[in-house]
């Protein structure tokens, strides 16, 4: 991880005590100032040079939103909106895509002239700031909401700065909407026994997902297979692809659990960001379950403004494809990310076409509910088949998300095509970890809720004993090699 688990626990314990002590003895405003300072300190611990960027970006968006709200002239309002979108995307584009653009320009020049490609270091910029895609989208959505009249401009500069910089969601989401978070900073915070129990439960679950499942799969299977697929059998490479599907889910949903739990312990509730995505019955269902805050952001601020499904079928498919291509590019400056977005755009278009064909054959024809499927009439085996097909398509797309080059993806697919089955690199404990990470999606929701409720209802000494056992398990499972959170790079 970019931060040590123990160090984060120490940091959070200090923030927790300081935050609630200030509420009791100094008031809400002192607490907000404290949280803003520790959030900026948390961000500066990665690279202090980028701290002015997040402060300046937040300040400009705050002022432009207020100016837009005061301006009666539509053209002037639109010009200010364009300015804030250009500014935010300009920051994002420069820091995240400048090197990518320069490399592609140089590659094109080399192709046209026949000269070898060479990009001097003078044309390169620093590595992109951690979490820039997340806080850029959050701040930009605030100004757009004010422009649309869906949100009044916020009066408190301090609370707005904290909305953007609040450390639990700062570096890897979830992407929290201003209408969900800003009102929580307005009122006096509270922390009930149930909320504290839920927060601790989520942090513990998140750490188990990250340290026990994600990190172990990454170090002992995924990284090795993707680095040298030719050294492994088809079965082992396929296990590596499944392993990456499990790794990225446990890594990102684990971080989200930690973020939601940490925020809840500070009296702030974040929205849900994952809902067992690998039990999705089609690709549209997958995106209703995977990284929910990003998929809804792309829907509300890109897909719908493009026209959504209001136009012709061809226009709808175009809008889906543009949304997913840009969603792929949002994840990283690489053509493999763009192709990953293309695969999902293509899959969503095929899903929509199939659903509409099914609806036309059902009673009511085109009047049937848009986006519905015939799942209620399907037999269980057909439903299972749909889930398996969706999962394997998602895994196929994950290959391009994970590899740095297309040639590496081809090498992985070619190795799977050999159909060899020897598996000395798949010890039972690793297979068990992979099975737990994937099959946990299919555990009935009521069992998870029952476990969560039992922990929340348990006496504090029993909660402490259980958390101690989790801490011991995490210590035993933790690797000496630090494994960064996957989504920190975005």
Coordinates of N, CA and C in Angstrom, one line a residue, residues 123-355:
X123 N 10.1 17.2 -22.4 CA 8.7 17.3 -22.8 C 7.8 16.5 -21.8
X124 N 8.4 15.8 -20.8 CA 7.6 15.1 -19.9 C 7.2 15.9 -18.7
X125 N 6.1 15.6 -18.0 CA 5.8 16.2 -16.8 C 5.9 15.2 -15.6
X126 N 5.7 15.7 -14.4 CA 5.7 14.8 -13.3 C 4.6 13.8 -13.3
X127 N 4.7 12.8 -12.5 CA 3.7 11.8 -12.4 C 2.4 12.5 -12.0
X128 N 1.2 12.0 -12.4 CA 0.0 12.7 -12.1 C -0.3 12.6 -10.6
X129 N -0.9 13.6 -10.0 CA -1.3 13.6 -8.6 C -2.2 12.4 -8.2
X130 N -2.0 11.9 -7.1 CA -2.8 10.8 -6.6 C -4.3 11.3 -6.5
X131 N -5.2 10.5 -7.1 CA -6.6 10.8 -6.9 C -7.1 11.9 -7.8
X132 N -6.3 12.5 -8.7 CA -6.8 13.7 -9.4 C -8.0 13.4 -10.2
X133 N -8.3 12.2 -10.7 CA -9.5 11.9 -11.4 C -10.7 12.0 -10.5
X134 N -10.6 11.6 -9.3 CA -11.7 11.6 -8.4 C -12.0 13.0 -7.9
X135 N -11.1 13.8 -7.4 CA -11.4 15.1 -6.9 C -11.8 16.1 -8.0
X136 N -11.2 15.9 -9.2 CA -11.6 16.7 -10.3 C -13.1 16.5 -10.7
X137 N -13.5 15.2 -10.8 CA -14.9 14.9 -11.1 C -15.9 15.5 -10.0
X138 N -15.5 15.4 -8.8 CA -16.3 15.8 -7.7 C -16.5 17.3 -7.7
X139 N -15.4 18.1 -7.9 CA -15.5 19.5 -7.9 C -16.2 20.0 -9.1
X140 N -16.0 19.4 -10.3 CA -16.6 19.8 -11.5 C -18.1 19.6 -11.5
X141 N -18.5 18.4 -10.8 CA -20.0 18.1 -10.8 C -20.7 19.2 -9.9
X142 N -20.0 19.8 -8.9 CA -20.7 20.8 -8.1 C -21.1 22.0 -9.0
X143 N -20.1 22.5 -9.8 CA -20.4 23.6 -10.7 C -21.5 23.3 -11.7
X144 N -21.5 22.1 -12.2 CA -22.5 21.7 -13.2 C -23.9 21.7 -12.5
X145 N -23.9 21.2 -11.3 CA -25.2 21.1 -10.6 C -25.8 22.5 -10.3
X146 N -24.9 23.4 -9.9 CA -25.3 24.8 -9.7 C -25.8 25.4 -11.0
X147 N -25.1 25.2 -12.1 CA -25.5 25.7 -13.4 C -26.9 25.2 -13.8
X148 N -27.1 23.9 -13.5 CA -28.4 23.3 -13.9 C -29.5 23.8 -13.0
X149 N -29.2 24.4 -11.9 CA -30.2 24.8 -10.9 C -30.6 23.7 -10.0
X150 N -29.9 22.6 -10.0 CA -30.2 21.4 -9.1 C -29.6 21.6 -7.7
X151 N -28.7 22.6 -7.5 CA -28.1 22.8 -6.2 C -27.8 24.3 -6.1
X152 N -28.1 24.9 -4.9 CA -27.8 26.3 -4.7 C -26.3 26.4 -4.4
X153 N -25.7 27.5 -4.8 CA -24.2 27.7 -4.5 C -24.0 27.6 -3.0
X154 N -23.0 27.0 -2.6 CA -22.7 26.8 -1.1 C -22.2 28.1 -0.6
X155 N -22.6 28.4 0.6 CA -22.2 29.7 1.2 C -20.8 29.6 1.9
X156 N -20.5 28.4 2.4 CA -19.3 28.3 3.2 C -18.1 27.8 2.4
X157 N -17.1 28.6 2.3 CA -15.9 28.3 1.6 C -15.1 27.1 2.3
X158 N -15.1 27.2 3.6 CA -14.5 26.2 4.4 C -15.1 24.8 4.2
X159 N -16.4 24.7 4.2 CA -17.1 23.4 4.0 C -16.9 22.9 2.6
X160 N -16.8 23.8 1.6 CA -16.6 23.3 0.3 C -15.2 22.8 0.1
X161 N -14.2 23.5 0.6 CA -12.8 22.9 0.6 C -12.8 21.5 1.2
X162 N -13.5 21.4 2.3 CA -13.5 20.1 3.0 C -14.2 19.0 2.2
X163 N -15.3 19.4 1.5 CA -16.0 18.5 0.6 C -15.1 17.9 -0.4
X164 N -14.2 18.7 -1.0 CA -13.3 18.2 -2.0 C -12.2 17.4 -1.4
X165 N -11.7 17.8 -0.3 CA -10.4 17.3 0.3 C -10.6 16.2 1.4
X166 N -11.8 16.0 1.8 CA -12.1 15.1 2.9 C -11.3 13.8 2.7
X167 N -10.4 13.4 3.6 CA -9.4 12.4 3.3 C -9.9 11.0 3.1
X168 N -11.1 10.5 3.7 CA -11.5 9.1 3.4 C -11.8 8.9 1.9
X169 N -12.2 9.9 1.2 CA -12.6 9.6 -0.2 C -11.7 10.4 -1.2
X170 N -10.6 11.0 -0.7 CA -9.8 11.9 -1.5 C -9.0 11.3 -2.6
X171 N -8.4 10.1 -2.3 CA -7.4 9.6 -3.2 C -8.0 8.5 -4.1
X172 N -9.1 7.8 -3.7 CA -9.6 6.8 -4.6 C -11.1 6.6 -4.4
X173 N -11.8 7.7 -4.1 CA -13.2 7.6 -4.1 C -13.8 7.0 -2.9
X174 N -15.1 6.7 -2.8 CA -16.0 6.9 -3.9 C -16.2 8.3 -4.3
X175 N -16.7 8.6 -5.6 CA -17.0 9.9 -6.0 C -18.3 10.4 -5.4
X176 N -18.1 11.2 -4.4 CA -19.3 11.7 -3.6 C -19.9 12.9 -4.2
X177 N -21.2 12.9 -4.4 CA -21.9 14.1 -4.9 C -21.9 15.2 -3.9
X178 N -21.9 16.5 -4.3 CA -22.0 17.6 -3.3 C -23.3 17.6 -2.6
X179 N -24.4 17.2 -3.2 CA -25.7 17.2 -2.6 C -25.7 16.2 -1.5
X180 N -24.9 15.2 -1.5 CA -24.9 14.1 -0.5 C -24.0 14.5 0.7
X181 N -22.8 15.2 0.4 CA -21.8 15.4 1.4 C -21.9 16.8 2.1
X182 N -22.1 17.8 1.3 CA -22.1 19.2 1.9 C -23.2 19.3 3.0
X183 N -24.4 18.9 2.8 CA -25.3 19.0 3.9 C -24.9 18.4 5.2
X184 N -24.1 17.3 5.1 CA -23.6 16.6 6.3 C -22.6 17.5 7.1
X185 N -21.9 18.4 6.4 CA -21.0 19.3 7.1 C -21.7 20.5 7.7
X186 N -23.0 20.7 7.3 CA -23.7 21.8 7.9 C -24.3 21.5 9.3
X187 N -24.6 20.2 9.5 CA -25.2 19.9 10.8 C -24.2 19.4 11.8
X188 N -24.7 19.4 13.0 CA -23.8 18.8 14.1 C -23.6 17.3 13.9
X189 N -22.4 16.8 13.9 CA -22.2 15.4 13.7 C -22.6 14.6 14.9
X190 N -23.0 13.3 14.6 CA -23.4 12.4 15.7 C -22.8 11.1 15.4
X191 N -22.6 10.3 16.4 CA -22.1 8.9 16.2 C -22.8 8.0 17.2
X192 N -23.8 7.2 16.8 CA -24.5 6.3 17.6 C -23.7 5.0 17.8
X193 N -24.1 4.2 18.7 CA -23.4 2.9 19.0 C -23.5 2.1 17.7
X194 N -24.7 2.1 17.1 CA -24.9 1.3 15.8 C -24.0 1.8 14.7
X195 N -23.8 3.1 14.6 CA -23.0 3.6 13.5 C -21.5 3.3 13.8
X196 N -21.1 3.4 15.0 CA -19.7 3.1 15.3 C -19.4 1.6 15.1
X197 N -20.4 0.7 15.4 CA -20.2 -0.7 15.2 C -20.1 -1.0 13.7
X198 N -21.0 -0.3 12.9 CA -21.0 -0.5 11.5 C -19.7 0.0 10.8
X199 N -19.2 1.1 11.3 CA -18.0 1.7 10.8 C -16.8 0.7 11.0
X200 N -16.7 0.2 12.3 CA -15.6 -0.7 12.6 C -15.7 -2.0 11.8
X201 N -16.9 -2.5 11.6 CA -17.2 -3.7 10.8 C -16.7 -3.5 9.4
X202 N -17.0 -2.3 8.8 CA -16.7 -2.1 7.4 C -15.1 -1.9 7.2
X203 N -14.5 -1.3 8.2 CA -13.0 -1.1 8.1 C -12.4 -2.5 8.2
X204 N -12.9 -3.3 9.1 CA -12.3 -4.7 9.3 C -12.5 -5.5 8.0
X205 N -13.7 -5.5 7.5 CA -14.0 -6.3 6.2 C -13.1 -5.7 5.1
X206 N -13.0 -4.4 5.0 CA -12.1 -3.8 3.9 C -10.7 -4.3 4.0
X207 N -10.2 -4.3 5.2 CA -8.8 -4.7 5.4 C -8.6 -6.2 5.1
X208 N -9.5 -7.0 5.5 CA -9.4 -8.4 5.1 C -9.4 -8.6 3.6
X209 N -10.3 -7.9 2.9 CA -10.4 -8.0 1.5 C -9.0 -7.6 0.9
X210 N -8.5 -6.5 1.4 CA -7.2 -6.0 0.8 C -6.0 -6.8 1.1
X211 N -5.8 -7.0 2.4 CA -4.5 -7.7 2.9 C -4.5 -9.2 2.7
X212 N -5.7 -9.8 3.0 CA -5.7 -11.3 3.0 C -6.0 -11.8 1.6
X213 N -6.9 -11.2 0.9 CA -7.3 -11.7 -0.4 C -6.6 -11.0 -1.6
X214 N -6.8 -9.7 -1.7 CA -6.2 -9.0 -2.9 C -4.7 -9.1 -2.9
X215 N -4.0 -8.8 -1.8 CA -2.6 -8.7 -1.9 C -2.0 -10.1 -2.1
X216 N -2.5 -11.1 -1.5 CA -2.0 -12.5 -1.6 C -2.2 -13.0 -3.0
X217 N -3.4 -12.7 -3.6 CA -3.6 -13.1 -5.0 C -2.7 -12.4 -6.0
X218 N -2.4 -11.1 -5.7 CA -1.6 -10.3 -6.5 C -0.1 -10.8 -6.5
X219 N 0.4 -11.0 -5.3 CA 1.8 -11.4 -5.2 C 2.1 -12.9 -5.6
X220 N 1.1 -13.8 -5.3 CA 1.4 -15.2 -5.5 C 0.8 -15.8 -6.8
X221 N 0.0 -14.9 -7.5 CA -0.6 -15.5 -8.8 C -0.6 -14.4 -9.9
X222 N -1.3 -13.4 -9.7 CA -1.6 -12.4 -10.7 C -0.4 -11.8 -11.3
X223 N 0.4 -11.2 -10.5 CA 1.6 -10.5 -11.0 C 2.5 -11.4 -11.7
X224 N 2.7 -12.6 -11.2 CA 3.6 -13.6 -11.9 C 3.1 -14.0 -13.2
X225 N 1.8 -14.3 -13.3 CA 1.2 -14.8 -14.6 C 1.2 -13.7 -15.6
X226 N 0.8 -12.5 -15.2 CA 0.8 -11.4 -16.2 C 2.2 -10.9 -16.6
X227 N 3.2 -11.1 -15.8 CA 4.5 -10.7 -16.2 C 5.1 -11.7 -17.2
X228 N 4.9 -13.0 -17.0 CA 5.5 -14.0 -17.8 C 4.5 -15.1 -18.1
X229 N 3.5 -14.8 -18.9 CA 2.4 -15.8 -19.2 C 3.0 -17.1 -19.9
X230 N 4.1 -16.9 -20.7 CA 4.6 -18.0 -21.4 C 5.2 -19.1 -20.5
X231 N 5.4 -18.8 -19.2 CA 6.0 -19.7 -18.3 C 4.9 -20.6 -17.6
X232 N 3.7 -20.4 -17.9 CA 2.6 -21.0 -17.2 C 1.7 -21.8 -18.2
X233 N 1.0 -22.8 -17.7 CA 0.0 -23.5 -18.5 C -1.2 -22.7 -18.7
X234 N -2.1 -23.1 -19.7 CA -3.3 -22.4 -20.0 C -4.2 -22.3 -18.7
X235 N -4.2 -23.4 -17.9 CA -5.1 -23.4 -16.7 C -4.5 -22.4 -15.7
X236 N -3.2 -22.3 -15.6 CA -2.6 -21.3 -14.6 C -2.8 -19.9 -15.1
X237 N -2.7 -19.7 -16.4 CA -3.0 -18.3 -16.9 C -4.4 -17.9 -16.7
X238 N -5.3 -18.9 -17.0 CA -6.7 -18.6 -16.8 C -7.0 -18.3 -15.3
X239 N -6.4 -19.1 -14.4 CA -6.5 -18.8 -13.0 C -6.0 -17.4 -12.7
X240 N -4.9 -17.0 -13.4 CA -4.4 -15.6 -13.2 C -5.4 -14.5 -13.6
X241 N -6.1 -14.8 -14.7 CA -7.1 -13.8 -15.2 C -8.3 -13.8 -14.2
X242 N -8.7 -15.0 -13.7 CA -9.7 -15.0 -12.7 C -9.2 -14.3 -11.4
X243 N -7.9 -14.5 -11.1 CA -7.3 -13.9 -9.9 C -7.3 -12.4 -10.0
X244 N -7.1 -11.9 -11.2 CA -7.1 -10.4 -11.3 C -8.5 -9.9 -11.2
X245 N -9.5 -10.6 -11.7 CA -10.9 -10.2 -11.4 C -11.2 -10.1 -9.9
X246 N -10.7 -11.1 -9.2 CA -10.9 -11.1 -7.8 C -10.0 -10.1 -7.1
X247 N -8.8 -9.9 -7.5 CA -7.9 -8.9 -6.9 C -8.4 -7.5 -7.0
X248 N -8.8 -7.1 -8.2 CA -9.2 -5.7 -8.4 C -10.5 -5.4 -7.7
X249 N -11.4 -6.4 -7.6 CA -12.6 -6.2 -6.8 C -12.3 -6.1 -5.3
X250 N -11.5 -7.1 -4.8 CA -11.2 -7.0 -3.4 C -10.4 -5.8 -3.0
X251 N -9.5 -5.4 -3.9 CA -8.7 -4.2 -3.7 C -9.6 -3.0 -3.6
X252 N -10.4 -2.7 -4.6 CA -11.1 -1.5 -4.7 C -12.3 -1.5 -3.8
X253 N -13.0 -2.6 -3.7 CA -14.2 -2.6 -2.8 C -13.7 -2.6 -1.3
X254 N -12.5 -3.2 -1.1 CA -11.9 -3.1 0.2 C -11.5 -1.7 0.6
X255 N -10.9 -1.0 -0.3 CA -10.6 0.4 -0.1 C -11.9 1.2 0.2
X256 N -12.9 0.9 -0.6 CA -14.2 1.6 -0.4 C -14.8 1.3 1.0
X257 N -14.7 0.1 1.4 CA -15.2 -0.3 2.7 C -14.5 0.5 3.8
X258 N -13.2 0.6 3.7 CA -12.4 1.3 4.6 C -12.7 2.8 4.6
X259 N -12.9 3.4 3.4 CA -13.3 4.8 3.3 C -14.7 5.1 3.9
X260 N -15.6 4.2 3.6 CA -17.0 4.4 4.1 C -17.0 4.2 5.6
X261 N -16.3 3.2 6.1 CA -16.2 3.0 7.6 C -15.5 4.1 8.3
X262 N -14.4 4.6 7.7 CA -13.7 5.7 8.4 C -14.5 6.9 8.4
X263 N -15.2 7.2 7.3 CA -16.1 8.4 7.3 C -17.2 8.3 8.3
X264 N -17.8 7.1 8.4 CA -18.9 6.9 9.3 C -18.5 7.1 10.8
X265 N -17.2 6.7 11.1 CA -16.7 6.9 12.5 C -16.5 8.3 12.7
X266 N -16.4 9.2 11.7 CA -16.3 10.6 11.9 C -17.6 11.3 11.7
X267 N -18.7 10.5 11.7 CA -20.1 11.1 11.6 C -20.5 11.5 10.2
X268 N -19.9 10.9 9.2 CA -20.2 11.2 7.8 C -20.6 9.9 7.1
X269 N -21.7 9.9 6.3 CA -22.0 8.6 5.6 C -21.8 8.8 4.1
X270 N -21.1 7.9 3.5 CA -20.9 7.9 2.0 C -21.9 6.9 1.4
X271 N -22.1 7.1 0.1 CA -23.0 6.1 -0.6 C -22.3 4.8 -0.9
X272 N -23.1 3.8 -1.1 CA -22.6 2.5 -1.4 C -22.0 2.5 -2.8
X273 N -20.9 1.8 -3.0 CA -20.1 1.8 -4.2 C -20.0 0.5 -4.9
X274 N -20.3 -0.6 -4.3 CA -20.2 -1.9 -4.9 C -21.4 -2.8 -4.4
X275 N -21.9 -3.7 -5.3 CA -23.0 -4.5 -4.9 C -22.8 -5.9 -5.6
X276 N -21.8 -6.6 -5.2 CA -21.6 -8.0 -5.7 C -21.6 -8.0 -7.3
X277 N -20.7 -7.3 -7.9 CA -20.8 -7.1 -9.4 C -20.7 -8.4 -10.2
X278 N -20.0 -9.4 -9.7 CA -19.8 -10.6 -10.4 C -21.0 -11.6 -10.4
X279 N -22.1 -11.2 -9.8 CA -23.3 -12.0 -10.0 C -24.2 -11.2 -10.9
X280 N -23.7 -10.2 -11.6 CA -24.6 -9.5 -12.6 C -25.0 -10.5 -13.7
X281 N -26.2 -10.3 -14.2 CA -26.8 -11.2 -15.2 C -26.5 -10.7 -16.6
X282 N -26.1 -9.4 -16.8 CA -25.7 -8.9 -18.0 C -24.8 -7.7 -17.8
X283 N -24.2 -7.1 -18.8 CA -23.2 -6.0 -18.6 C -23.9 -4.7 -18.1
X284 N -25.1 -4.5 -18.4 CA -25.8 -3.3 -17.9 C -25.9 -3.5 -16.4
X285 N -26.3 -4.7 -16.0 CA -26.4 -5.0 -14.5 C -25.1 -4.9 -13.8
X286 N -24.0 -5.3 -14.5 CA -22.7 -5.2 -14.0 C -22.3 -3.8 -13.6
X287 N -22.7 -2.8 -14.5 CA -22.3 -1.4 -14.2 C -23.3 -0.8 -13.2
X288 N -24.4 -1.4 -12.9 CA -25.2 -1.0 -11.8 C -24.7 -1.4 -10.5
X289 N -23.7 -2.4 -10.5 CA -23.1 -2.9 -9.3 C -21.7 -2.6 -9.1
X290 N -20.9 -2.3 -10.2 CA -19.5 -2.0 -10.1 C -19.2 -0.5 -10.1
X291 N -18.4 -0.1 -9.1 CA -18.0 1.4 -9.0 C -19.2 2.3 -9.3
X292 N -20.2 2.1 -8.4 CA -21.5 2.7 -8.7 C -21.4 4.3 -8.8
X293 N -20.5 4.8 -8.0 CA -20.3 6.3 -8.0 C -19.8 6.8 -9.3
X294 N -18.9 6.0 -10.0 CA -18.4 6.4 -11.3 C -19.4 6.2 -12.4
X295 N -20.1 5.0 -12.4 CA -21.1 4.7 -13.4 C -22.2 5.7 -13.4
X296 N -22.7 6.1 -12.2 CA -23.8 7.1 -12.1 C -23.3 8.5 -12.5
X297 N -22.0 8.8 -12.2 CA -21.4 10.1 -12.7 C -21.4 10.1 -14.2
X298 N -20.8 9.1 -14.8 CA -20.8 9.1 -16.3 C -22.2 9.1 -16.9
X299 N -23.1 8.5 -16.3 CA -24.5 8.6 -16.8 C -25.1 10.0 -16.7
X300 N -24.9 10.6 -15.6 CA -25.5 11.9 -15.3 C -24.8 13.1 -16.0
X301 N -23.5 13.0 -16.1 CA -22.7 14.1 -16.6 C -22.1 13.9 -18.0
X302 N -22.3 12.7 -18.6 CA -21.8 12.5 -19.9 C -22.8 11.8 -20.8
X303 N -23.3 10.7 -20.4 CA -24.2 9.9 -21.3 C -25.5 10.7 -21.5
X304 N -26.2 11.2 -20.5 CA -27.4 12.0 -20.6 C -27.2 13.3 -21.4
X305 N -26.2 14.1 -21.0 CA -25.9 15.3 -21.8 C -25.7 15.0 -23.3
X306 N -25.1 13.9 -23.6 CA -24.9 13.5 -25.0 C -26.2 13.2 -25.7
X307 N -27.2 13.0 -25.0 CA -28.5 12.6 -25.5 C -29.1 11.4 -25.0
X308 N -28.3 10.6 -24.3 CA -28.8 9.4 -23.6 C -29.5 8.4 -24.6
X309 N -30.7 8.0 -24.2 CA -31.5 7.1 -25.1 C -32.7 7.8 -25.7
X310 N -32.6 9.2 -25.7 CA -33.7 10.0 -26.2 C -33.8 10.0 -27.7
X311 N -32.8 9.8 -28.4 CA -32.8 9.9 -29.8 C -33.0 8.5 -30.5
X312 N -32.5 8.4 -31.7 CA -32.6 7.1 -32.4 C -31.7 6.0 -31.8
X313 N -32.0 4.8 -32.2 CA -31.2 3.7 -31.6 C -29.7 3.8 -32.0
X314 N -29.4 4.3 -33.2 CA -28.0 4.5 -33.6 C -27.4 5.5 -32.7
X315 N -28.1 6.6 -32.4 CA -27.6 7.7 -31.5 C -27.3 7.2 -30.1
X316 N -28.2 6.3 -29.7 CA -28.1 5.7 -28.3 C -26.8 4.9 -28.2
X317 N -26.6 4.0 -29.2 CA -25.4 3.2 -29.3 C -24.1 4.1 -29.4
X318 N -24.2 5.1 -30.1 CA -23.1 6.1 -30.2 C -22.8 6.7 -28.8
X319 N -23.8 7.1 -28.1 CA -23.7 7.7 -26.8 C -23.1 6.7 -25.8
X320 N -23.5 5.5 -25.9 CA -23.0 4.4 -25.0 C -21.5 4.2 -25.3
X321 N -21.1 4.2 -26.6 CA -19.8 3.9 -26.9 C -18.9 5.1 -26.5
X322 N -19.3 6.3 -26.8 CA -18.5 7.5 -26.4 C -18.3 7.5 -24.9
X323 N -19.4 7.2 -24.1 CA -19.3 7.2 -22.6 C -18.3 6.2 -22.1
X324 N -18.3 5.0 -22.7 CA -17.4 4.0 -22.2 C -16.0 4.2 -22.7
X325 N -15.8 4.7 -23.9 CA -14.5 5.0 -24.4 C -13.8 6.1 -23.5
X326 N -14.6 7.1 -23.1 CA -14.0 8.1 -22.2 C -13.9 7.6 -20.8
X327 N -14.8 6.7 -20.4 CA -14.6 6.0 -19.1 C -13.3 5.2 -19.1
X328 N -13.0 4.5 -20.2 CA -11.8 3.8 -20.2 C -10.6 4.7 -20.2
X329 N -10.6 5.8 -20.9 CA -9.5 6.8 -20.9 C -9.4 7.4 -19.5
X330 N -10.5 7.6 -18.8 CA -10.4 8.2 -17.5 C -9.6 7.3 -16.6
X331 N -9.6 6.0 -16.8 CA -8.8 5.1 -15.9 C -7.3 5.2 -16.2
X332 N -6.9 5.7 -17.3 CA -5.4 5.8 -17.5 C -5.1 6.1 -18.9
X333 N -3.9 6.7 -19.1 CA -3.4 7.2 -20.4 C -2.7 6.0 -21.1
X334 N -3.6 5.2 -21.7 CA -3.1 4.0 -22.4 C -4.2 3.5 -23.4
X335 N -3.7 3.1 -24.6 CA -4.7 2.6 -25.5 C -5.4 1.3 -25.0
X336 N -4.7 0.6 -24.1 CA -5.3 -0.7 -23.6 C -6.5 -0.3 -22.7
X337 N -6.5 0.8 -22.0 CA -7.6 1.3 -21.2 C -8.7 1.7 -22.2
X338 N -8.4 2.4 -23.2 CA -9.4 2.8 -24.2 C -10.1 1.6 -24.8
X339 N -9.3 0.6 -25.1 CA -9.9 -0.7 -25.7 C -10.8 -1.4 -24.7
X340 N -10.4 -1.3 -23.4 CA -11.2 -1.9 -22.3 C -12.6 -1.2 -22.3
X341 N -12.5 0.2 -22.5 CA -13.8 0.9 -22.5 C -14.6 0.6 -23.8
X342 N -13.9 0.4 -24.9 CA -14.6 -0.1 -26.1 C -15.3 -1.4 -26.0
X343 N -14.6 -2.3 -25.3 CA -15.2 -3.6 -25.1 C -16.5 -3.5 -24.2
X344 N -16.5 -2.7 -23.2 CA -17.7 -2.5 -22.4 C -18.7 -1.7 -23.1
X345 N -18.3 -0.7 -24.0 CA -19.3 0.0 -24.8 C -20.0 -1.0 -25.7
X346 N -19.2 -1.8 -26.4 CA -19.8 -2.8 -27.3 C -20.7 -3.8 -26.6
X347 N -20.3 -4.2 -25.4 CA -21.1 -5.1 -24.7 C -22.4 -4.5 -24.2
X348 N -22.4 -3.3 -23.8 CA -23.6 -2.6 -23.4 C -24.5 -2.4 -24.6
X349 N -24.0 -2.1 -25.7 CA -24.8 -1.9 -26.9 C -25.5 -3.3 -27.3
X350 N -24.7 -4.3 -27.3 CA -25.3 -5.7 -27.6 C -26.4 -6.0 -26.5
X351 N -26.1 -5.7 -25.3 CA -27.1 -6.0 -24.2 C -28.4 -5.2 -24.5
X352 N -28.2 -4.0 -24.8 CA -29.4 -3.2 -25.1 C -30.2 -3.7 -26.3
X353 N -29.5 -4.1 -27.3 CA -30.2 -4.6 -28.5 C -30.9 -5.9 -28.2
X354 N -30.3 -6.7 -27.4 CA -30.9 -8.0 -27.0 C -32.1 -7.8 -26.2
X355 N -32.0 -6.9 -25.2 CA -33.2 -6.6 -24.3 C -34.3 -6.0 -25.1

